[in-house]
PDB file of C-alpha atoms in Angstrom:
ATOM      1  CA  MET H   1       0.000   0.000   0.000  1.00 51.00           C
ATOM      2  CA  MET H   2       2.783   2.481   0.918  1.00 52.00           C
ATOM      3  CA  LYS H   3       4.694   1.675  -2.289  1.00 57.00           C
ATOM      4  CA  ARG H   4       1.575   2.500  -4.319  1.00 59.00           C
ATOM      5  CA  GLN H   5       1.182   5.830  -2.502  1.00 54.00           C
ATOM      6  CA  ILE H   6       4.797   6.823  -3.097  1.00 58.00           C
ATOM      7  CA  SER H   7       4.503   5.863  -6.773  1.00 59.00           C
ATOM      8  CA  LEU H   8       1.307   7.904  -7.139  1.00 56.00           C
ATOM      9  CA  LEU H   9       2.873  10.916  -5.434  1.00 55.00           C
ATOM     10  CA  ALA H  10       6.008  10.689  -7.602  1.00 58.00           C
ATOM     11  CA  PHE H  11       3.893  10.437 -10.761  1.00 60.00           C
ATOM     12  CA  LEU H  12       1.803  13.470  -9.804  1.00 56.00           C
ATOM     13  CA  ILE H  13       4.882  15.565  -9.019  1.00 58.00           C
ATOM     14  CA  VAL H  14       6.473  14.634 -12.363  1.00 56.00           C
ATOM     15  CA  VAL H  15       3.264  15.587 -14.187  1.00 55.00           C
ATOM     16  CA  LEU H  16       3.104  18.916 -12.393  1.00 54.00           C
ATOM     17  CA  LEU H  17       6.785  19.599 -13.070  1.00 53.00           C
ATOM     18  CA  ASN H  18       6.103  19.193 -16.784  1.00 54.00           C
ATOM     19  CA  PHE H  19       3.777  22.211 -16.628  1.00 50.00           C
ATOM     20  CA  LYS H  20       6.831  24.410 -15.955  1.00 48.00           C
ATOM     21  CA  HIS H  21       7.235  25.365 -19.627  1.00 45.00           C
ATOM     22  CA  ILE H  22       3.739  26.913 -19.624  1.00 44.00           C
ATOM     23  CA  SER H  23       4.675  29.552 -17.050  1.00 40.00           C
ATOM     24  CA  ALA H  24       7.515  30.968 -19.153  1.00 42.00           C
ATOM     25  CA  GLN H  25       5.040  32.138 -21.793  1.00 46.00           C
ATOM     26  CA  SER H  26       2.274  33.646 -19.655  1.00 59.00           C
ATOM     27  CA  LEU H  27       1.304  34.967 -16.262  1.00 77.00           C
ATOM     28  CA  ASN H  28       1.022  31.427 -14.916  1.00 88.00           C
ATOM     29  CA  VAL H  29       3.441  30.367 -12.192  1.00 91.00           C
ATOM     30  CA  PHE H  30       4.377  26.855 -11.064  1.00 93.00           C
ATOM     31  CA  GLY H  31       5.451  26.235  -7.469  1.00 95.00           C
ATOM     32  CA  VAL H  32       6.094  23.691  -4.752  1.00 96.00           C
ATOM     33  CA  LYS H  33       5.021  23.723  -1.129  1.00 96.00           C
ATOM     34  CA  GLY H  34       5.564  21.892   2.103  1.00 95.00           C
ATOM     35  CA  GLY H  35       5.210  22.254   5.833  1.00 95.00           C
ATOM     36  CA  ALA H  36       3.640  21.022   9.030  1.00 93.00           C
ATOM     37  CA  HIS H  37       0.004  20.497   9.738  1.00 87.00           C
ATOM     38  CA  PHE H  38      -1.914  20.076  12.910  1.00 85.00           C
ATOM     39  CA  VAL H  39      -5.018  17.922  12.705  1.00 77.00           C
ATOM     40  CA  ASP H  40      -8.052  18.091  14.943  1.00 66.00           C
ATOM     41  CA  ILE H  41     -10.139  14.937  14.701  1.00 65.00           C
ATOM     42  CA  LYS H  42     -13.629  15.912  15.794  1.00 59.00           C
ATOM     43  CA  ASP H  43     -15.225  12.738  17.107  1.00 57.00           C
ATOM     44  CA  LYS H  44     -19.002  12.976  17.521  1.00 56.00           C
ATOM     45  CA  LEU H  45     -20.077   9.855  19.359  1.00 58.00           C
ATOM     46  CA  THR H  46     -23.669  10.828  20.173  1.00 53.00           C
ATOM     47  CA  ASP H  47     -25.962  13.846  20.086  1.00 53.00           C
ATOM     48  CA  GLU H  48     -24.526  14.901  23.444  1.00 61.00           C
ATOM     49  CA  GLY H  49     -20.788  14.258  23.259  1.00 59.00           C
ATOM     50  CA  VAL H  50     -18.004  15.546  21.064  1.00 58.00           C
ATOM     51  CA  THR H  51     -14.323  14.789  21.688  1.00 58.00           C
ATOM     52  CA  HIS H  52     -11.206  16.094  19.973  1.00 57.00           C
ATOM     53  CA  VAL H  53      -7.937  14.277  19.217  1.00 64.00           C
ATOM     54  CA  ASN H  54      -5.000  16.368  18.010  1.00 69.00           C
ATOM     55  CA  LYS H  55      -2.290  15.043  15.688  1.00 76.00           C
ATOM     56  CA  THR H  56       0.687  16.470  13.864  1.00 81.00           C
ATOM     57  CA  GLY H  57       2.053  15.630  10.448  1.00 85.00           C
ATOM     58  CA  PHE H  58       3.481  17.095   7.283  1.00 91.00           C
ATOM     59  CA  TYR H  59       2.427  17.925   3.746  1.00 93.00           C
ATOM     60  CA  ILE H  60       4.255  18.285   0.439  1.00 96.00           C
ATOM     61  CA  GLY H  61       3.007  19.105  -3.027  1.00 96.00           C
ATOM     62  CA  ALA H  62       2.803  21.470  -5.975  1.00 96.00           C
ATOM     63  CA  PHE H  63       0.551  24.164  -7.422  1.00 96.00           C
ATOM     64  CA  MET H  64      -0.107  26.318 -10.482  1.00 94.00           C
ATOM     65  CA  GLU H  65      -1.030  29.946  -9.987  1.00 93.00           C
ATOM     66  CA  PHE H  66      -3.081  31.415 -12.836  1.00 93.00           C
ATOM     67  CA  ARG H  67      -2.895  35.185 -12.492  1.00 88.00           C
ATOM     68  CA  ARG H  68      -6.007  36.941 -13.744  1.00 88.00           C
ATOM     69  CA  SER H  69      -4.939  40.465 -12.757  1.00 87.00           C
ATOM     70  CA  VAL H  70      -2.240  42.137 -10.702  1.00 84.00           C
ATOM     71  CA  ASN H  71      -4.069  41.302  -7.461  1.00 89.00           C
ATOM     72  CA  PHE H  72      -6.275  38.287  -8.285  1.00 93.00           C
ATOM     73  CA  SER H  73      -5.331  34.713  -9.165  1.00 93.00           C
ATOM     74  CA  VAL H  74      -6.723  31.181  -9.130  1.00 95.00           C
ATOM     75  CA  GLN H  75      -4.463  28.516  -7.644  1.00 95.00           C
ATOM     76  CA  PRO H  76      -5.243  24.795  -7.979  1.00 96.00           C
ATOM     77  CA  GLU H  77      -3.022  22.630  -5.807  1.00 95.00           C
ATOM     78  CA  LEU H  78      -2.132  18.988  -5.417  1.00 96.00           C
ATOM     79  CA  TYR H  79      -0.457  17.797  -2.243  1.00 94.00           C
ATOM     80  CA  TYR H  80      -0.029  14.748  -0.045  1.00 93.00           C
ATOM     81  CA  SER H  81      -0.367  14.824   3.737  1.00 90.00           C
ATOM     82  CA  VAL H  82       0.288  12.242   6.401  1.00 86.00           C
ATOM     83  CA  ASN H  83      -0.278  12.338  10.160  1.00 81.00           C
ATOM     84  CA  LYS H  84       2.106  10.674  12.555  1.00 67.00           C
ATOM     85  CA  ASN H  85       0.604   9.554  15.829  1.00 55.00           C
ATOM     86  CA  LYS H  86       1.469   6.618  18.069  1.00 50.00           C
ATOM     87  CA  ILE H  87      -1.926   6.596  19.808  1.00 51.00           C
ATOM     88  CA  ASP H  88      -4.311   6.585  16.827  1.00 59.00           C
ATOM     89  CA  GLU H  89      -4.149   5.551  13.187  1.00 66.00           C
ATOM     90  CA  ASN H  90      -1.848   7.318  10.681  1.00 78.00           C
ATOM     91  CA  VAL H  91      -3.909   8.852   7.885  1.00 80.00           C
ATOM     92  CA  GLY H  92      -2.608   9.556   4.345  1.00 83.00           C
ATOM     93  CA  LEU H  93      -4.611  11.993   2.190  1.00 87.00           C
ATOM     94  CA  LEU H  94      -4.355  13.472  -1.289  1.00 92.00           C
ATOM     95  CA  HIS H  95      -5.619  17.086  -1.235  1.00 93.00           C
ATOM     96  CA  ILE H  96      -6.861  18.971  -4.305  1.00 95.00           C
ATOM     97  CA  PRO H  97      -7.921  22.510  -3.391  1.00 95.00           C
ATOM     98  CA  VAL H  98      -8.842  25.298  -5.809  1.00 96.00           C
ATOM     99  CA  LEU H  99      -8.014  28.586  -4.117  1.00 96.00           C
ATOM    100  CA  PHE H 100      -9.055  32.092  -5.090  1.00 97.00           C
ATOM    101  CA  LYS H 101      -6.258  34.465  -4.056  1.00 95.00           C
ATOM    102  CA  TYR H 102      -6.291  38.197  -3.608  1.00 95.00           C
ATOM    103  CA  LYS H 103      -3.071  40.112  -3.036  1.00 92.00           C
ATOM    104  CA  LEU H 104      -3.449  42.870  -0.497  1.00 91.00           C
ATOM    105  CA  GLY H 105      -1.178  45.887  -0.552  1.00 81.00           C
ATOM    106  CA  GLY H 106       2.430  45.125   0.276  1.00 83.00           C
ATOM    107  CA  ASN H 107       3.440  41.554   1.041  1.00 91.00           C
ATOM    108  CA  PHE H 108       0.168  39.980   2.135  1.00 95.00           C
ATOM    109  CA  GLU H 109      -2.330  37.785   0.305  1.00 95.00           C
ATOM    110  CA  ILE H 110      -5.535  36.081   1.403  1.00 97.00           C
ATOM    111  CA  TYR H 111      -7.237  33.100  -0.178  1.00 96.00           C
ATOM    112  CA  GLY H 112     -10.010  30.595   0.160  1.00 97.00           C
ATOM    113  CA  GLY H 113     -11.879  27.940  -1.744  1.00 96.00           C
ATOM    114  CA  PRO H 114     -13.200  24.385  -1.909  1.00 96.00           C
ATOM    115  CA  GLU H 115     -11.035  21.321  -1.422  1.00 94.00           C
ATOM    116  CA  SER H 116     -11.424  17.665  -2.351  1.00 93.00           C
ATOM    117  CA  GLN H 117      -9.570  15.115  -0.252  1.00 89.00           C
ATOM    118  CA  PHE H 118      -9.016  11.498  -1.169  1.00 89.00           C
ATOM    119  CA  LEU H 119      -8.266   8.983   1.568  1.00 83.00           C
ATOM    120  CA  LEU H 120      -5.238   6.956   0.472  1.00 84.00           C
ATOM    121  CA  SER H 121      -4.337   4.993   3.588  1.00 78.00           C
ATOM    122  CA  VAL H 122      -4.953   4.373   7.247  1.00 75.00           C
ATOM    123  CA  ARG H 123      -2.230   2.387   8.984  1.00 71.00           C
ATOM    124  CA  GLY H 124      -3.442  -1.028  10.017  1.00 70.00           C
ATOM    125  CA  VAL H 125      -6.776  -0.751   8.185  1.00 70.00           C
ATOM    126  CA  ASP H 126      -7.823  -1.962   4.754  1.00 68.00           C
ATOM    127  CA  ILE H 127      -9.897   1.056   3.722  1.00 65.00           C
ATOM    128  CA  ASN H 128     -11.300  -0.878   0.760  1.00 65.00           C
ATOM    129  CA  LYS H 129     -12.979  -3.335   3.131  1.00 70.00           C
ATOM    130  CA  ASP H 130     -13.855  -1.082   6.076  1.00 69.00           C
ATOM    131  CA  LYS H 131     -16.965   0.803   4.930  1.00 72.00           C
ATOM    132  CA  ASN H 132     -16.847   3.269   7.864  1.00 71.00           C
ATOM    133  CA  TYR H 133     -14.023   5.181   6.143  1.00 71.00           C
ATOM    134  CA  LYS H 134     -15.032   7.632   3.428  1.00 75.00           C
ATOM    135  CA  LYS H 135     -12.634   7.735   0.472  1.00 80.00           C
ATOM    136  CA  PHE H 136     -13.807  11.196  -0.636  1.00 85.00           C
ATOM    137  CA  ILE H 137     -13.961  14.129   1.772  1.00 86.00           C
ATOM    138  CA  LEU H 138     -15.172  17.619   0.941  1.00 91.00           C
ATOM    139  CA  ALA H 139     -13.638  20.595   2.767  1.00 92.00           C
ATOM    140  CA  ALA H 140     -13.229  24.370   2.629  1.00 95.00           C
ATOM    141  CA  SER H 141      -9.895  26.171   3.046  1.00 95.00           C
ATOM    142  CA  ALA H 142      -9.100  29.748   4.001  1.00 97.00           C
ATOM    143  CA  GLY H 143      -5.791  31.357   4.821  1.00 96.00           C
ATOM    144  CA  PHE H 144      -3.183  33.997   4.209  1.00 96.00           C
ATOM    145  CA  GLY H 145       0.346  34.299   2.927  1.00 96.00           C
ATOM    146  CA  PHE H 146       3.239  36.603   3.701  1.00 96.00           C
ATOM    147  CA  LEU H 147       5.507  37.164   0.694  1.00 94.00           C
ATOM    148  CA  ILE H 148       9.142  37.109   1.802  1.00 94.00           C
ATOM    149  CA  SER H 149      10.252  37.600  -1.802  1.00 91.00           C
ATOM    150  CA  ASP H 150       8.762  37.160  -5.287  1.00 86.00           C
ATOM    151  CA  GLU H 151       9.483  33.426  -5.029  1.00 90.00           C
ATOM    152  CA  LEU H 152       9.153  32.547  -1.332  1.00 94.00           C
ATOM    153  CA  THR H 153       5.983  32.799   0.781  1.00 95.00           C
ATOM    154  CA  ILE H 154       5.079  31.776   4.323  1.00 96.00           C
ATOM    155  CA  ASP H 155       1.670  30.153   4.101  1.00 94.00           C
ATOM    156  CA  ALA H 156      -0.915  29.478   6.834  1.00 96.00           C
ATOM    157  CA  ARG H 157      -4.428  28.114   6.413  1.00 95.00           C
ATOM    158  CA  TYR H 158      -7.361  26.490   8.139  1.00 94.00           C
ATOM    159  CA  ASN H 159      -9.113  23.564   6.499  1.00 91.00           C
ATOM    160  CA  LEU H 160     -12.663  22.855   7.657  1.00 88.00           C
ATOM    161  CA  ALA H 161     -14.129  19.435   6.888  1.00 85.00           C
ATOM    162  CA  LEU H 162     -17.610  19.629   5.397  1.00 85.00           C
ATOM    163  CA  SER H 163     -18.080  15.867   5.168  1.00 78.00           C
ATOM    164  CA  ASN H 164     -17.186  12.963   7.430  1.00 76.00           C
ATOM    165  CA  PHE H 165     -13.893  11.081   7.435  1.00 69.00           C
ATOM    166  CA  ARG H 166     -15.524   8.141   9.242  1.00 69.00           C
ATOM    167  CA  ASP H 167     -19.231   7.467   9.590  1.00 65.00           C
ATOM    168  CA  PHE H 168     -20.488   4.991  12.179  1.00 62.00           C
ATOM    169  CA  GLY H 169     -24.199   5.546  11.663  1.00 63.00           C
ATOM    170  CA  TYR H 170     -26.802   7.806  13.218  1.00 64.00           C
ATOM    171  CA  HIS H 171     -25.097  10.884  14.800  1.00 59.00           C
ATOM    172  CA  SER H 172     -21.777   9.101  15.228  1.00 62.00           C
ATOM    173  CA  ASN H 173     -18.924  10.256  12.993  1.00 65.00           C
ATOM    174  CA  GLN H 174     -15.429  11.745  12.727  1.00 72.00           C
ATOM    175  CA  LYS H 175     -14.213  14.811  10.780  1.00 76.00           C
ATOM    176  CA  LEU H 176     -10.667  15.980  10.016  1.00 80.00           C
ATOM    177  CA  ASN H 177      -9.920  19.692  10.413  1.00 83.00           C
ATOM    178  CA  PHE H 178      -6.413  21.014   9.656  1.00 85.00           C
ATOM    179  CA  ILE H 179      -4.241  23.992  10.490  1.00 91.00           C
ATOM    180  CA  GLN H 180      -1.315  24.101   8.058  1.00 94.00           C
ATOM    181  CA  VAL H 181       1.820  26.242   8.237  1.00 96.00           C
ATOM    182  CA  GLY H 182       4.525  26.015   5.606  1.00 96.00           C
ATOM    183  CA  LEU H 183       6.559  27.523   2.802  1.00 96.00           C
ATOM    184  CA  THR H 184       5.794  27.887  -0.888  1.00 96.00           C
ATOM    185  CA  TYR H 185       8.377  28.436  -3.597  1.00 96.00           C
ATOM    186  CA  LYS H 186       7.366  29.847  -6.987  1.00 92.00           C
ATOM    187  CA  PHE H 187       9.461  29.201 -10.071  1.00 88.00           C
ATOM    188  CA  ASP H 188       8.717  32.695 -11.350  1.00 69.00           C
ATOM    189  CA  GLU H 189      10.331  33.826 -14.600  1.00 56.00           C
TER     190      GLU H 189
END
């Protein structure tokens, strides 16, 4: 299972790297990103009780920024995240957000948009057989960036799960919410 995930991630990065030649001829910019994320697993066991489990992990991926004006751009992304935790299961996800970015005066930008997440793995669980796990998760992301230079940005965002990660039946489910902090590098020409 892990070999398949690494192969898929390598394939997707190679595909995205091949889009580099597009950015030299237009306002489009290719970039890579990575950082830490902090996951809050919201566990709703009944109508009365909600518990939270916090995890840490990392993410790595790539994006294309399609500039529509000096201040506005659309940025689809593709990145892989994994959570490391000795207490609970390790979760591997493929994230595909489409962000609408607006550059504020100076070195700040804000963004937000929908995100699709695909469950790739849960350590110790065959997600193809366990029907409680949802392979597709819908979320919404919002965040901001601080531009250190034209190429390098510090990025922070909150990702709110709109659908369940695990569903156990009537009023019993789990959702994954993320806070992500990292760096982006744009191959700007």
